[in-house]
Amino acid sequence: MTNMQNEMTQPITHEQDDEIDLLELFKTLRQGKWLIIASTLVSTAISVMVALNMPNIYQSRVLLAPAESESGGGLAALAGQMGGLASLAGVSLGEGKAGKSDIAVEIGKSRQFVTHFIRSHQLEVPLMAATKWDQQSGQLVINSELYDAQQKKWVREVKEGTSLEPTDWELYKAFSELMALEKDKKSGLATLSIDFYSPLLTKQWADWFVHDLNQAVRERDQVEARKNIDYLHKQQAQTALASMQTVFSQLIEQQTKTLMLAEVQQEYAFKTIDPAVVPEEKLKPKRALIVALGTLTGGSIGILLVLVRSLLRSRKASETKASDHEYVLSKVG
């Protein structure tokens, strides 16, 4: 009977302990409310200053579609009919799984193309030395500690033996952080996005990038087609078989069509479905979110400080009580 009574009273004791703990916790937080408030206010003020000093970032997006179908027709059809003979002739007709747009995407993300794009349009200074965009003047604000705009030379601090002017690798890394070029495997559509301080430049850079990418793929195919035509003419002149003469003629005809198409078609690799526009709204920073997170962080830090302080005080009081108890015992002894 006694055991049963003890078991019945145990849950009540636990509930009472929990209530006491919650009351003690609430009391502790109430005693340290000014520390919590101060921590919250300081953190909020810091987050507001950080949010206001962060420059606006704008984004321009371009939706692209492959310029021509990549599943049959043209070179793909010819490759299916005479791929074996073309291989024997030493000519590649593009039988691989990667289509022209796939290759174009990889070219657009390559270091060689990106650095050439930056150098050709002289984007080194805005890319590496700009800190924000002045909306009133419509101009970028250049960090004078990195680039002297009057003398038009780089003055940044670099390690000994390193060039003052940004290297190709630095430019590639900086631009890769601003640019994203991805192709949707299901729809086949590609999306180009560029983020930067200036809404005008994001649109301009996106237009330039699409144009230069089409031009790069066009020039690549032109060079390859001319090499193939020269090689096929030489092989055709060396063979006496009528069947091979026909094969070489058809291959030369197809390569000539490719060359003509590259010279005529402006949107060679990609056609623009949704062109870039000057963005009217910033992409980031989310200043309200930054301030809210800063406020929550400050409050959490304040609560943590109050609890730690209370714990240290309790531990110190326990140690003092224990030492007093030992002192009394020693006197009694």
mmCIF file of C-alpha atoms in Angstrom:
data_model
loop_
_atom_site.group_PDB
_atom_site.id
_atom_site.type_symbol
_atom_site.label_atom_id
_atom_site.label_comp_id
_atom_site.label_asym_id
_atom_site.label_seq_id
_atom_site.Cartn_x
_atom_site.Cartn_y
_atom_site.Cartn_z
ATOM 1 C CA MET A 1 0.000 0.000 0.000
ATOM 2 C CA THR A 2 2.845 2.297 0.903
ATOM 3 C CA ASN A 3 4.649 1.610 -2.424
ATOM 4 C CA MET A 4 1.492 2.386 -4.348
ATOM 5 C CA GLN A 5 1.131 5.708 -2.552
ATOM 6 C CA ASN A 6 4.754 6.578 -3.345
ATOM 7 C CA GLU A 7 4.262 5.787 -7.045
ATOM 8 C CA MET A 8 1.147 7.956 -7.182
ATOM 9 C CA THR A 9 2.921 10.903 -5.612
ATOM 10 C CA GLN A 10 5.978 10.740 -7.872
ATOM 11 C CA PRO A 11 4.379 12.377 -10.992
ATOM 12 C CA ILE A 12 3.003 15.162 -8.834
ATOM 13 C CA THR A 13 6.483 15.783 -7.426
ATOM 14 C CA HIS A 14 7.957 15.926 -10.938
ATOM 15 C CA GLU A 15 5.274 18.374 -12.045
ATOM 16 C CA GLN A 16 5.978 20.535 -9.028
ATOM 17 C CA ASP A 17 9.715 20.463 -9.811
ATOM 18 C CA ASP A 18 9.006 21.468 -13.411
ATOM 19 C CA GLU A 19 6.817 24.337 -12.247
ATOM 20 C CA ILE A 20 9.494 25.470 -9.845
ATOM 21 C CA ASP A 21 12.142 25.304 -12.604
ATOM 22 C CA LEU A 22 10.001 27.336 -14.993
ATOM 23 C CA LEU A 23 9.271 29.890 -12.307
ATOM 24 C CA GLU A 24 12.963 30.149 -11.484
ATOM 25 C CA LEU A 25 13.794 30.519 -15.167
ATOM 26 C CA PHE A 26 11.202 33.235 -15.640
ATOM 27 C CA LYS A 27 12.443 34.985 -12.519
ATOM 28 C CA THR A 28 16.033 34.820 -13.737
ATOM 29 C CA LEU A 29 15.135 36.258 -17.143
ATOM 30 C CA ARG A 30 13.067 38.964 -15.521
ATOM 31 C CA GLN A 31 15.966 39.980 -13.322
ATOM 32 C CA GLY A 32 18.230 40.190 -16.368
ATOM 33 C CA LYS A 33 15.702 41.946 -18.617
ATOM 34 C CA TRP A 34 17.851 45.051 -19.008
ATOM 35 C CA LEU A 35 20.776 42.996 -20.254
ATOM 36 C CA ILE A 36 18.495 41.241 -22.738
ATOM 37 C CA ILE A 37 17.031 44.544 -23.907
ATOM 38 C CA ALA A 38 20.480 46.118 -24.257
ATOM 39 C CA SER A 39 21.820 43.152 -26.220
ATOM 40 C CA THR A 40 18.784 43.218 -28.513
ATOM 41 C CA LEU A 41 19.047 46.959 -29.138
ATOM 42 C CA VAL A 42 22.784 46.800 -29.866
ATOM 43 C CA SER A 43 22.374 43.878 -32.238
ATOM 44 C CA THR A 44 19.442 45.579 -33.975
ATOM 45 C CA ALA A 45 21.423 48.801 -34.395
ATOM 46 C CA ILE A 46 24.380 46.900 -35.854
ATOM 47 C CA SER A 47 22.150 44.953 -38.257
ATOM 48 C CA VAL A 48 20.469 48.181 -39.402
ATOM 49 C CA MET A 49 23.849 49.790 -40.090
ATOM 50 C CA VAL A 50 25.058 46.708 -41.963
ATOM 51 C CA ALA A 51 21.845 46.472 -44.005
ATOM 52 C CA LEU A 52 21.938 50.165 -44.950
ATOM 53 C CA ASN A 53 25.604 50.031 -45.960
ATOM 54 C CA MET A 54 25.178 46.965 -48.166
ATOM 55 C CA PRO A 55 24.902 47.962 -51.849
ATOM 56 C CA ASN A 56 21.905 46.961 -53.938
ATOM 57 C CA ILE A 57 22.376 44.064 -56.335
ATOM 58 C CA TYR A 58 20.261 43.868 -59.509
ATOM 59 C CA GLN A 59 19.725 40.916 -61.831
ATOM 60 C CA SER A 60 19.011 40.636 -65.553
ATOM 61 C CA ARG A 61 17.827 37.341 -67.018
ATOM 62 C CA VAL A 62 17.704 36.048 -70.582
ATOM 63 C CA LEU A 63 15.713 33.013 -71.688
ATOM 64 C CA LEU A 64 17.326 31.214 -74.616
ATOM 65 C CA ALA A 65 16.312 28.379 -76.910
ATOM 66 C CA PRO A 66 18.504 26.263 -79.221
ATOM 67 C CA ALA A 67 18.725 27.952 -82.615
ATOM 68 C CA GLU A 68 17.862 24.725 -84.425
ATOM 69 C CA SER A 69 16.590 21.285 -83.535
ATOM 70 C CA GLU A 70 19.217 18.987 -82.098
ATOM 71 C CA SER A 71 17.389 15.725 -82.687
ATOM 72 C CA GLY A 72 17.703 14.951 -86.321
ATOM 73 C CA GLY A 73 18.146 16.876 -89.526
ATOM 74 C CA GLY A 74 21.230 18.587 -90.857
ATOM 75 C CA LEU A 75 24.488 17.089 -89.686
ATOM 76 C CA ALA A 76 22.739 14.676 -87.341
ATOM 77 C CA ALA A 77 20.792 13.079 -90.193
ATOM 78 C CA LEU A 78 23.867 12.851 -92.387
ATOM 79 C CA ALA A 79 25.852 11.392 -89.523
ATOM 80 C CA GLY A 80 23.262 8.666 -89.111
ATOM 81 C CA GLN A 81 23.370 7.785 -92.805
ATOM 82 C CA MET A 82 27.087 7.989 -93.452
ATOM 83 C CA GLY A 83 28.695 8.206 -90.058
ATOM 84 C CA GLY A 84 30.809 5.112 -90.624
ATOM 85 C CA LEU A 85 32.140 6.261 -93.978
ATOM 86 C CA ALA A 86 32.772 9.745 -92.616
ATOM 87 C CA SER A 87 34.789 8.263 -89.794
ATOM 88 C CA LEU A 88 36.854 6.296 -92.301
ATOM 89 C CA ALA A 89 37.390 9.541 -94.176
ATOM 90 C CA GLY A 90 38.652 11.157 -90.988
ATOM 91 C CA VAL A 91 35.822 13.697 -90.609
ATOM 92 C CA SER A 92 33.677 14.200 -87.517
ATOM 93 C CA LEU A 93 30.026 14.961 -88.170
ATOM 94 C CA GLY A 94 29.119 15.557 -84.554
ATOM 95 C CA GLU A 95 27.687 12.152 -83.700
ATOM 96 C CA GLY A 96 28.150 12.690 -79.968
ATOM 97 C CA LYS A 97 25.287 13.132 -77.570
ATOM 98 C CA ALA A 98 26.161 16.758 -76.810
ATOM 99 C CA GLY A 99 24.237 19.142 -79.085
ATOM 100 C CA LYS A 100 25.279 22.563 -80.250
ATOM 101 C CA SER A 101 23.493 24.303 -77.393
ATOM 102 C CA ASP A 102 25.110 21.976 -74.835
ATOM 103 C CA ILE A 103 28.508 22.834 -76.224
ATOM 104 C CA ALA A 104 27.577 26.523 -76.242
ATOM 105 C CA VAL A 105 26.674 26.406 -72.545
ATOM 106 C CA GLU A 106 30.029 24.845 -71.677
ATOM 107 C CA ILE A 107 31.845 27.391 -73.832
ATOM 108 C CA GLY A 108 29.996 30.194 -72.040
ATOM 109 C CA LYS A 109 31.177 28.899 -68.663
ATOM 110 C CA SER A 110 34.744 28.261 -69.771
ATOM 111 C CA ARG A 111 37.653 30.322 -68.487
ATOM 112 C CA GLN A 112 38.886 31.148 -71.985
ATOM 113 C CA PHE A 113 35.573 32.590 -73.170
ATOM 114 C CA VAL A 114 34.842 34.504 -69.947
ATOM 115 C CA THR A 115 38.250 36.167 -69.790
ATOM 116 C CA HIS A 116 38.088 37.064 -73.490
ATOM 117 C CA PHE A 117 34.616 38.520 -72.943
ATOM 118 C CA ILE A 118 35.856 40.658 -70.034
ATOM 119 C CA ARG A 119 38.982 41.852 -71.854
ATOM 120 C CA SER A 120 37.200 42.622 -75.120
ATOM 121 C CA HIS A 121 34.558 44.785 -73.424
ATOM 122 C CA GLN A 122 37.010 46.308 -70.909
ATOM 123 C CA LEU A 123 35.090 45.215 -67.838
ATOM 124 C CA GLU A 124 38.118 44.866 -65.563
ATOM 125 C CA VAL A 125 37.580 48.083 -63.596
ATOM 126 C CA PRO A 126 33.813 47.793 -62.938
ATOM 127 C CA LEU A 127 34.190 44.116 -62.175
ATOM 128 C CA MET A 128 37.131 44.341 -59.762
ATOM 129 C CA ALA A 129 37.077 47.895 -58.357
ATOM 130 C CA ALA A 130 33.416 48.955 -58.182
ATOM 131 C CA THR A 131 31.813 49.078 -54.730
ATOM 132 C CA LYS A 132 28.274 50.269 -55.530
ATOM 133 C CA TRP A 133 26.119 52.172 -58.001
ATOM 134 C CA ASP A 134 25.203 55.826 -57.482
ATOM 135 C CA GLN A 135 21.567 56.098 -58.490
ATOM 136 C CA GLN A 136 21.616 59.895 -58.758
ATOM 137 C CA SER A 137 24.601 60.145 -61.098
ATOM 138 C CA GLY A 138 24.005 56.795 -62.757
ATOM 139 C CA GLN A 139 27.684 55.941 -62.336
ATOM 140 C CA LEU A 140 29.584 53.222 -60.527
ATOM 141 C CA VAL A 141 31.515 54.162 -57.400
ATOM 142 C CA ILE A 142 35.114 53.012 -57.825
ATOM 143 C CA ASN A 143 37.310 52.172 -54.856
ATOM 144 C CA SER A 144 40.249 54.579 -55.104
ATOM 145 C CA GLU A 145 42.401 52.202 -53.048
ATOM 146 C CA LEU A 146 42.145 49.659 -55.843
ATOM 147 C CA TYR A 147 42.061 51.776 -59.001
ATOM 148 C CA ASP A 148 43.104 55.375 -59.693
ATOM 149 C CA ALA A 149 40.444 56.644 -62.100
ATOM 150 C CA GLN A 150 42.338 59.879 -62.913
ATOM 151 C CA GLN A 151 45.612 58.226 -63.834
ATOM 152 C CA LYS A 152 43.794 55.109 -65.106
ATOM 153 C CA LYS A 153 46.004 52.605 -63.360
ATOM 154 C CA TRP A 154 45.690 49.957 -60.667
ATOM 155 C CA VAL A 155 46.995 50.883 -57.224
ATOM 156 C CA ARG A 156 45.763 47.923 -55.197
ATOM 157 C CA GLU A 157 47.990 46.181 -52.668
ATOM 158 C CA VAL A 158 49.244 42.826 -53.882
ATOM 159 C CA LYS A 159 51.813 40.285 -52.803
ATOM 160 C CA GLU A 160 55.373 40.761 -53.966
ATOM 161 C CA GLY A 161 55.822 39.411 -57.451
ATOM 162 C CA THR A 162 52.097 39.655 -58.246
ATOM 163 C CA SER A 163 50.763 41.883 -61.009
ATOM 164 C CA LEU A 164 48.894 45.044 -60.028
ATOM 165 C CA GLU A 165 46.459 44.447 -62.865
ATOM 166 C CA PRO A 166 43.945 41.640 -62.281
ATOM 167 C CA THR A 167 44.963 38.325 -63.791
ATOM 168 C CA ASP A 168 42.755 36.256 -66.058
ATOM 169 C CA TRP A 169 42.078 33.861 -63.196
ATOM 170 C CA GLU A 170 40.967 36.687 -60.875
ATOM 171 C CA LEU A 171 38.673 38.084 -63.542
ATOM 172 C CA TYR A 172 37.202 34.658 -64.271
ATOM 173 C CA LYS A 173 36.486 33.976 -60.598
ATOM 174 C CA ALA A 174 34.916 37.407 -60.067
ATOM 175 C CA PHE A 175 32.650 37.155 -63.109
ATOM 176 C CA SER A 176 31.683 33.547 -62.361
ATOM 177 C CA GLU A 177 30.258 34.713 -59.032
ATOM 178 C CA LEU A 178 27.994 37.156 -60.881
ATOM 179 C CA MET A 179 26.970 35.038 -63.860
ATOM 180 C CA ALA A 180 24.896 31.853 -64.071
ATOM 181 C CA LEU A 181 24.289 29.942 -67.304
ATOM 182 C CA GLU A 182 22.236 26.771 -67.041
ATOM 183 C CA LYS A 183 20.271 24.592 -69.449
ATOM 184 C CA ASP A 184 17.094 22.744 -68.507
ATOM 185 C CA LYS A 185 17.473 19.129 -69.615
ATOM 186 C CA LYS A 186 13.722 18.600 -69.983
ATOM 187 C CA SER A 187 12.734 21.691 -71.944
ATOM 188 C CA GLY A 188 16.086 22.296 -73.623
ATOM 189 C CA LEU A 189 15.846 26.003 -72.759
ATOM 190 C CA ALA A 190 18.801 27.838 -71.271
ATOM 191 C CA THR A 191 18.785 30.707 -68.781
ATOM 192 C CA LEU A 192 21.468 33.339 -68.425
ATOM 193 C CA SER A 193 21.457 35.612 -65.381
ATOM 194 C CA ILE A 194 23.911 38.340 -64.398
ATOM 195 C CA ASP A 195 23.930 40.085 -61.009
ATOM 196 C CA PHE A 196 25.628 43.432 -60.495
ATOM 197 C CA TYR A 197 25.431 46.807 -58.743
ATOM 198 C CA SER A 198 24.178 48.688 -61.798
ATOM 199 C CA PRO A 199 20.811 47.718 -63.333
ATOM 200 C CA LEU A 200 21.901 49.273 -66.624
ATOM 201 C CA LEU A 201 25.103 47.262 -66.812
ATOM 202 C CA THR A 202 23.421 43.967 -65.931
ATOM 203 C CA LYS A 203 21.198 44.331 -68.982
ATOM 204 C CA GLN A 204 24.054 45.487 -71.208
ATOM 205 C CA TRP A 205 26.379 42.699 -70.096
ATOM 206 C CA ALA A 206 23.685 40.060 -70.637
ATOM 207 C CA ASP A 207 23.104 41.296 -74.209
ATOM 208 C CA TRP A 208 26.833 41.313 -74.925
ATOM 209 C CA PHE A 209 27.273 37.857 -73.429
ATOM 210 C CA VAL A 210 24.586 36.254 -75.608
ATOM 211 C CA HIS A 211 25.932 37.965 -78.737
ATOM 212 C CA ASP A 212 29.536 36.965 -78.030
ATOM 213 C CA LEU A 213 28.539 33.405 -77.181
ATOM 214 C CA ASN A 214 26.725 32.987 -80.490
ATOM 215 C CA GLN A 215 29.729 34.513 -82.239
ATOM 216 C CA ALA A 216 32.163 32.166 -80.486
ATOM 217 C CA VAL A 217 30.181 29.051 -81.443
ATOM 218 C CA ARG A 218 29.800 30.366 -85.005
ATOM 219 C CA GLU A 219 33.530 30.964 -85.403
ATOM 220 C CA ARG A 220 34.280 27.551 -83.933
ATOM 221 C CA ASP A 221 32.034 25.802 -86.459
ATOM 222 C CA GLN A 222 33.375 27.916 -89.316
ATOM 223 C CA VAL A 223 36.965 26.958 -88.552
ATOM 224 C CA GLU A 224 36.023 23.303 -88.225
ATOM 225 C CA ALA A 225 33.958 23.335 -91.445
ATOM 226 C CA ARG A 226 36.772 24.941 -93.459
ATOM 227 C CA LYS A 227 39.272 22.383 -92.169
ATOM 228 C CA ASN A 228 36.882 19.552 -93.045
ATOM 229 C CA ILE A 229 36.275 20.922 -96.552
ATOM 230 C CA ASP A 230 40.000 21.268 -97.264
ATOM 231 C CA TYR A 231 40.649 17.777 -95.970
ATOM 232 C CA LEU A 232 37.755 16.263 -97.976
ATOM 233 C CA HIS A 233 38.918 17.901 -101.201
ATOM 234 C CA LYS A 234 42.354 16.392 -100.720
ATOM 235 C CA GLN A 235 40.948 12.942 -100.000
ATOM 236 C CA GLN A 236 38.543 13.171 -102.942
ATOM 237 C CA ALA A 237 41.396 13.957 -105.291
ATOM 238 C CA GLN A 238 43.322 10.885 -104.079
ATOM 239 C CA THR A 239 40.574 8.290 -104.508
ATOM 240 C CA ALA A 240 39.414 6.688 -107.719
ATOM 241 C CA LEU A 241 36.407 4.820 -106.315
ATOM 242 C CA ALA A 242 33.118 6.202 -107.566
ATOM 243 C CA SER A 243 31.318 5.341 -104.316
ATOM 244 C CA MET A 244 33.864 7.226 -102.252
ATOM 245 C CA GLN A 245 33.731 10.144 -104.673
ATOM 246 C CA THR A 246 29.985 10.361 -103.985
ATOM 247 C CA VAL A 247 30.508 10.167 -100.249
ATOM 248 C CA PHE A 248 33.123 12.909 -100.338
ATOM 249 C CA SER A 249 30.873 15.105 -102.487
ATOM 250 C CA GLN A 250 27.973 14.776 -100.070
ATOM 251 C CA LEU A 251 30.217 15.441 -97.090
ATOM 252 C CA ILE A 252 31.663 18.528 -98.788
ATOM 253 C CA GLU A 253 28.150 19.732 -99.615
ATOM 254 C CA GLN A 254 27.009 19.338 -96.011
ATOM 255 C CA GLN A 255 30.078 21.104 -94.638
ATOM 256 C CA THR A 256 29.528 23.926 -97.138
ATOM 257 C CA LYS A 257 25.942 24.301 -95.926
ATOM 258 C CA THR A 258 27.207 24.489 -92.362
ATOM 259 C CA LEU A 259 29.685 27.180 -93.353
ATOM 260 C CA MET A 260 27.023 29.202 -95.191
ATOM 261 C CA LEU A 261 24.600 28.923 -92.277
ATOM 262 C CA ALA A 262 27.262 30.127 -89.857
ATOM 263 C CA GLU A 263 27.956 33.162 -92.020
ATOM 264 C CA VAL A 264 24.295 34.130 -92.426
ATOM 265 C CA GLN A 265 22.558 33.249 -89.149
ATOM 266 C CA GLN A 266 23.101 35.825 -86.387
ATOM 267 C CA GLU A 267 21.549 33.831 -83.528
ATOM 268 C CA TYR A 268 23.614 30.809 -84.351
ATOM 269 C CA ALA A 269 23.634 28.731 -81.166
ATOM 270 C CA PHE A 270 20.797 30.319 -79.204
ATOM 271 C CA LYS A 271 17.700 32.293 -80.085
ATOM 272 C CA THR A 272 16.504 34.821 -77.530
ATOM 273 C CA ILE A 273 12.985 34.090 -76.325
ATOM 274 C CA ASP A 274 12.821 36.553 -73.445
ATOM 275 C CA PRO A 275 15.480 39.277 -73.759
ATOM 276 C CA ALA A 276 17.182 41.044 -70.877
ATOM 277 C CA VAL A 277 15.586 44.204 -69.509
ATOM 278 C CA VAL A 278 16.802 46.848 -67.076
ATOM 279 C CA PRO A 279 15.629 45.590 -63.668
ATOM 280 C CA GLU A 280 13.515 48.028 -61.679
ATOM 281 C CA GLU A 281 13.701 46.137 -58.381
ATOM 282 C CA LYS A 282 16.788 44.996 -56.535
ATOM 283 C CA LEU A 283 17.540 41.323 -56.076
ATOM 284 C CA LYS A 284 19.272 41.739 -52.731
ATOM 285 C CA PRO A 285 20.026 42.525 -49.942
ATOM 286 C CA LYS A 286 16.833 41.696 -48.041
ATOM 287 C CA ARG A 287 17.263 44.454 -45.489
ATOM 288 C CA ALA A 288 14.116 43.718 -43.473
ATOM 289 C CA LEU A 289 15.179 40.098 -43.131
ATOM 290 C CA ILE A 290 18.697 41.117 -42.066
ATOM 291 C CA VAL A 291 17.324 43.429 -39.354
ATOM 292 C CA ALA A 292 14.863 40.768 -38.152
ATOM 293 C CA LEU A 293 17.594 38.150 -37.910
ATOM 294 C CA GLY A 294 19.868 40.634 -36.143
ATOM 295 C CA THR A 295 17.170 41.401 -33.601
ATOM 296 C CA LEU A 296 16.517 37.720 -32.919
ATOM 297 C CA THR A 297 20.234 37.068 -32.613
ATOM 298 C CA GLY A 298 20.658 39.929 -30.149
ATOM 299 C CA GLY A 299 17.771 38.717 -28.012
ATOM 300 C CA SER A 300 19.130 35.170 -28.019
ATOM 301 C CA ILE A 301 22.582 36.365 -27.012
ATOM 302 C CA GLY A 302 21.075 38.441 -24.193
ATOM 303 C CA ILE A 303 19.102 35.471 -22.855
ATOM 304 C CA LEU A 304 22.189 33.286 -23.045
ATOM 305 C CA LEU A 305 24.267 35.844 -21.147
ATOM 306 C CA VAL A 306 21.634 36.114 -18.407
ATOM 307 C CA LEU A 307 21.445 32.335 -17.997
ATOM 308 C CA VAL A 308 25.222 31.949 -17.933
ATOM 309 C CA ARG A 309 25.528 34.737 -15.381
ATOM 310 C CA SER A 310 22.863 33.123 -13.209
ATOM 311 C CA LEU A 311 24.582 29.757 -13.454
ATOM 312 C CA LEU A 312 27.932 31.225 -12.437
ATOM 313 C CA ARG A 313 26.354 33.009 -9.497
ATOM 314 C CA SER A 314 24.613 29.829 -8.344
ATOM 315 C CA ARG A 315 27.839 27.841 -8.626
ATOM 316 C CA LYS A 316 29.748 30.494 -6.714
ATOM 317 C CA ALA A 317 27.094 30.550 -3.992
ATOM 318 C CA SER A 318 27.235 26.757 -3.719
ATOM 319 C CA GLU A 319 31.011 26.800 -3.410
ATOM 320 C CA THR A 320 30.838 29.520 -0.750
ATOM 321 C CA LYS A 321 28.226 27.555 1.195
ATOM 322 C CA ALA A 322 30.311 24.386 0.979
ATOM 323 C CA SER A 323 33.429 26.161 2.177
ATOM 324 C CA ASP A 324 31.512 27.696 5.108
ATOM 325 C CA HIS A 325 30.165 24.256 5.992
ATOM 326 C CA GLU A 326 33.679 22.780 5.962
ATOM 327 C CA TYR A 327 34.896 25.644 8.130
ATOM 328 C CA VAL A 328 32.175 24.973 10.694
ATOM 329 C CA LEU A 329 32.963 21.281 10.729
ATOM 330 C CA SER A 330 36.657 22.004 11.252
ATOM 331 C CA LYS A 331 35.864 24.257 14.225
ATOM 332 C CA VAL A 332 33.575 21.647 15.744
ATOM 333 C CA GLY A 333 36.225 18.990 15.265
#
